Amino acid sequence: MRSDGPPLAELQRRFQAAVIEGTDDVLALIPPNSRTSSAVLLGVYRHAYVARLIEMVRTAYPMLARHMGEAAFERVARQYVALFPSRHTNARWYASDVPELMAREVFRAAPELREIALLERQLDLAFDAADASVLDLSALAARPPETWGRLVFVPHPSAALLTFRTNAFDIWCALKDEGAPPSPAMLTEPRAFLVWRRDGMPTVRGLDAEEEMLWCEAAGGKPFGGLAEMAATFDAPDTAAVRVAQYLQGWLSAGLISAAMT
């Protein structure tokens, strides 16, 4: 059967452009029916496409949506769809730029929004991070004692450090537990959090100032002996080695370390 229409690939290209970019040159190729016009039929697909993208954004940031409220989050999601066209073959990653949207001037009066979005995105990244071995305390204890000072620890691929200036974490925790969240507030000092995958599940916990410093140094390649020296300058020198050992034991038991090398 002969057809006067364009090849299938061209028809698909035009239809995709009509749905995503809003072009109308495909309208002539859509036959109307007895109940409605070609424009209405195309509009159904355009609406469904945008609605699906909005749902992806809502699914990726459930606590942000709960904190903002349905109407406000709907407006933000629509703004995101308009500003960030889908460039991913995997729909899971479509909403990855929401924290960048929350950093724009229009949202500067509510800085907790970006931090809640950052936390939710990082939890997703931790879930999908590469698999790696987890070093346990017994394997580390088998190392010759004389080598410990030179040991360099390799963080698990899922581990990432976030630093917040608002009480976004407390808001997120309350919303996650379906409780009443505290009012947004700026912190007197920035607060650090580790996000990683533990036993297959994303998790997060806060760090005090010394542990944050030591984690950053360890993740950057500082050997165990150097960590003890840095702890000695941070707080009581007499207990520095013990404190570093305690932090290290916590990292190992939490599955935050993949390997130790000399």
C-alpha positions as semicolon CSV with decimal commas, in nm:
position;residue;x (nm);y (nm);z (nm)
1;M;0,000;0,000;0,000
2;R;0,140;0,338;-0,103
3;S;0,145;0,620;0,151
4;D;0,186;0,992;0,084
5;G;0,292;1,055;0,444
6;P;0,650;1,093;0,571
7;P;0,862;0,789;0,663
8;L;0,799;0,646;1,011
9;A;1,121;0,785;1,155
10;E;1,033;1,136;1,036
11;L;0,679;1,103;1,170
12;Q;0,819;0,997;1,508
13;R;1,060;1,292;1,509
14;R;0,783;1,539;1,433
15;F;0,553;1,390;1,694
16;Q;0,824;1,401;1,958
17;A;0,898;1,764;1,875
18;A;0,526;1,844;1,894
19;V;0,494;1,687;2,239
20;I;0,823;1,808;2,389
21;E;0,892;2,137;2,212
22;G;0,537;2,247;2,131
23;T;0,575;2,260;1,752
24;D;0,257;2,215;1,548
25;D;0,378;2,096;1,209
26;V;0,261;1,744;1,287
27;L;-0,102;1,853;1,320
28;A;-0,168;1,807;0,950
29;L;-0,073;1,440;0,985
30;I;-0,317;1,370;1,271
31;P;-0,665;1,293;1,138
32;P;-0,947;1,435;1,349
33;N;-1,241;1,220;1,452
34;S;-1,610;1,287;1,483
35;R;-1,578;1,402;1,845
36;T;-1,274;1,632;1,852
37;S;-1,003;1,807;1,654
38;S;-0,643;1,716;1,576
39;A;-0,521;1,990;1,813
40;V;-0,718;1,842;2,104
41;L;-0,587;1,494;2,029
42;L;-0,228;1,623;2,026
43;G;-0,298;1,817;2,344
44;V;-0,383;1,494;2,524
45;Y;-0,031;1,365;2,461
46;R;0,128;1,696;2,555
47;H;-0,062;1,704;2,883
48;A;0,019;1,340;2,960
49;Y;0,390;1,397;2,893
50;V;0,413;1,696;3,125
51;A;0,205;1,521;3,389
52;R;0,440;1,223;3,380
53;L;0,748;1,444;3,423
54;I;0,584;1,623;3,715
55;E;0,512;1,287;3,875
56;M;0,881;1,193;3,837
57;V;0,979;1,510;4,021
58;R;0,726;1,441;4,298
59;T;0,845;1,080;4,333
60;A;1,208;1,187;4,362
61;Y;1,142;1,452;4,629
62;P;0,855;1,333;4,849
63;M;0,964;1,517;5,164
64;L;1,027;1,839;4,973
65;A;0,677;1,811;4,828
66;R;0,530;1,749;5,172
67;H;0,718;2,045;5,320
68;M;0,616;2,286;5,045
69;G;0,255;2,172;5,016
70;E;0,085;2,028;4,711
71;A;-0,001;2,352;4,531
72;A;0,341;2,515;4,577
73;F;0,528;2,200;4,481
74;E;0,310;2,158;4,172
75;R;0,413;2,506;4,058
76;V;0,780;2,429;4,120
77;A;0,756;2,098;3,937
78;R;0,595;2,268;3,636
79;Q;0,868;2,531;3,641
80;Y;1,128;2,255;3,651
81;V;0,970;2,077;3,352
82;A;0,971;2,402;3,156
83;L;1,336;2,485;3,239
84;F;1,492;2,138;3,235
85;P;1,395;1,930;2,931
86;S;1,438;1,557;2,972
87;R;1,781;1,444;2,847
88;H;1,792;1,101;3,013
89;T;1,694;0,764;2,876
90;N;1,640;0,651;3,236
91;A;1,344;0,837;3,385
92;R;1,491;0,793;3,734
93;W;1,746;1,066;3,668
94;Y;1,517;1,324;3,515
95;A;1,468;1,521;3,838
96;S;1,836;1,529;3,939
97;D;1,866;1,907;3,884
98;V;1,593;2,010;4,129
99;P;1,851;2,128;4,390
100;E;1,998;2,357;4,123
101;L;1,652;2,505;4,062
102;M;1,611;2,555;4,438
103;A;1,938;2,750;4,445
104;R;1,801;3,022;4,215
105;E;1,729;3,372;4,339
106;V;1,353;3,321;4,356
107;F;1,401;3,057;4,631
108;R;1,676;3,235;4,829
109;A;1,429;3,332;5,102
110;A;1,376;2,962;5,181
111;P;1,726;2,805;5,175
112;E;1,603;2,490;5,348
113;L;1,430;2,391;5,022
114;R;1,758;2,338;4,841
115;E;1,907;2,145;5,133
116;I;1,607;1,912;5,161
117;A;1,633;1,854;4,786
118;L;2,008;1,790;4,815
119;L;1,949;1,530;5,086
120;E;1,679;1,349;4,888
121;R;1,892;1,348;4,573
122;Q;2,197;1,219;4,759
123;L;1,997;0,937;4,915
124;D;1,894;0,831;4,564
125;L;2,255;0,851;4,447
126;A;2,365;0,639;4,741
127;F;2,109;0,374;4,651
128;D;2,238;0,355;4,293
129;A;2,609;0,388;4,367
130;A;2,847;0,118;4,250
131;D;2,882;-0,198;4,451
132;A;3,206;-0,240;4,644
133;S;3,349;-0,455;4,916
134;V;3,314;-0,343;5,277
135;L;3,614;-0,363;5,508
136;D;3,536;-0,500;5,851
137;L;3,724;-0,469;6,176
138;S;3,847;-0,829;6,176
139;A;4,012;-0,787;5,835
140;L;4,174;-0,464;5,950
141;A;4,293;-0,625;6,275
142;A;4,479;-0,886;6,071
143;R;4,709;-0,616;5,934
144;P;5,056;-0,603;6,097
145;P;5,052;-0,335;6,371
146;E;5,361;-0,167;6,229
147;T;5,172;-0,085;5,907
148;W;4,876;0,091;6,067
149;G;5,031;0,436;6,063
150;R;5,062;0,415;5,683
151;L;4,710;0,282;5,615
152;V;4,499;0,488;5,376
153;F;4,126;0,420;5,385
154;V;3,908;0,404;5,074
155;P;3,550;0,529;5,128
156;H;3,261;0,323;4,997
157;P;3,147;0,457;4,655
158;S;2,808;0,550;4,800
159;A;2,952;0,777;5,070
160;A;2,908;1,153;5,032
161;L;2,935;1,448;5,268
162;L;2,671;1,722;5,281
163;T;2,700;2,046;5,475
164;F;2,380;2,230;5,573
165;R;2,333;2,583;5,700
166;T;1,966;2,535;5,789
167;N;1,770;2,283;5,997
168;A;1,669;2,103;5,676
169;F;1,772;1,766;5,822
170;D;1,542;1,807;6,123
171;I;1,258;1,910;5,891
172;W;1,323;1,608;5,669
173;C;1,334;1,368;5,967
174;A;1,004;1,498;6,107
175;L;0,831;1,476;5,770
176;K;0,967;1,126;5,713
177;D;0,827;1,019;6,050
178;E;0,496;1,189;5,960
179;G;0,537;1,433;6,247
180;A;0,510;1,809;6,269
181;P;0,832;1,963;6,132
182;P;1,006;2,252;6,305
183;S;0,991;2,595;6,150
184;P;1,275;2,659;5,902
185;A;1,574;2,824;6,067
186;M;1,937;2,906;5,997
187;L;2,193;2,722;6,209
188;T;2,445;2,908;6,418
189;E;2,717;2,680;6,272
190;P;2,711;2,465;5,955
191;R;2,627;2,102;6,020
192;A;2,778;1,807;5,830
193;F;2,606;1,482;5,733
194;L;2,727;1,159;5,581
195;V;2,500;0,986;5,330
196;W;2,578;0,631;5,221
197;R;2,428;0,291;5,150
198;R;2,428;0,057;5,446
199;D;2,318;-0,305;5,403
200;G;2,156;-0,211;5,074
201;M;1,962;0,088;5,209
202;P;2,049;0,460;5,188
203;T;2,109;0,618;5,526
204;V;2,228;0,945;5,674
205;R;2,377;1,062;6,002
206;G;2,526;1,378;6,142
207;L;2,894;1,434;6,220
208;D;3,047;1,649;6,488
209;A;3,316;1,897;6,385
210;E;3,611;1,669;6,464
211;E;3,468;1,367;6,286
212;E;3,383;1,580;5,984
213;M;3,741;1,704;5,965
214;L;3,885;1,355;6,005
215;W;3,646;1,201;5,752
216;C;3,737;1,464;5,492
217;E;4,108;1,405;5,553
218;A;4,071;1,026;5,544
219;A;3,862;1,037;5,227
220;G;4,128;1,263;5,074
221;G;4,403;1,006;5,136
222;K;4,548;1,107;5,473
223;P;4,699;0,794;5,638
224;F;4,594;0,676;5,980
225;G;4,903;0,819;6,148
226;G;4,833;1,160;5,998
227;L;4,474;1,147;6,120
228;A;4,594;1,100;6,477
229;E;4,825;1,398;6,439
230;M;4,541;1,616;6,312
231;A;4,312;1,505;6,595
232;A;4,586;1,604;6,840
233;T;4,579;1,960;6,706
234;F;4,197;1,968;6,709
235;D;4,142;1,864;7,071
236;A;4,312;1,692;7,367
237;P;4,641;1,548;7,234
238;D;4,658;1,272;7,497
239;T;4,341;1,104;7,368
240;A;4,380;1,182;6,996
241;A;4,479;0,830;6,889
242;V;4,193;0,679;7,089
243;R;3,941;0,918;6,934
244;V;4,059;0,841;6,582
245;A;4,038;0,470;6,655
246;Q;3,681;0,513;6,780
247;Y;3,581;0,708;6,471
248;L;3,742;0,445;6,250
249;Q;3,560;0,165;6,433
250;G;3,233;0,348;6,373
251;W;3,308;0,391;6,002
252;L;3,394;0,024;5,967
253;S;3,085;-0,100;6,150
254;A;2,867;0,131;5,936
255;G;3,009;-0,003;5,609
256;L;3,166;0,330;5,513
257;I;3,511;0,191;5,428
258;S;3,577;-0,033;5,128
259;A;3,949;-0,097;5,165
260;A;4,271;-0,001;5,344
261;M;4,592;0,038;5,152
262;T;4,955;0,111;5,238
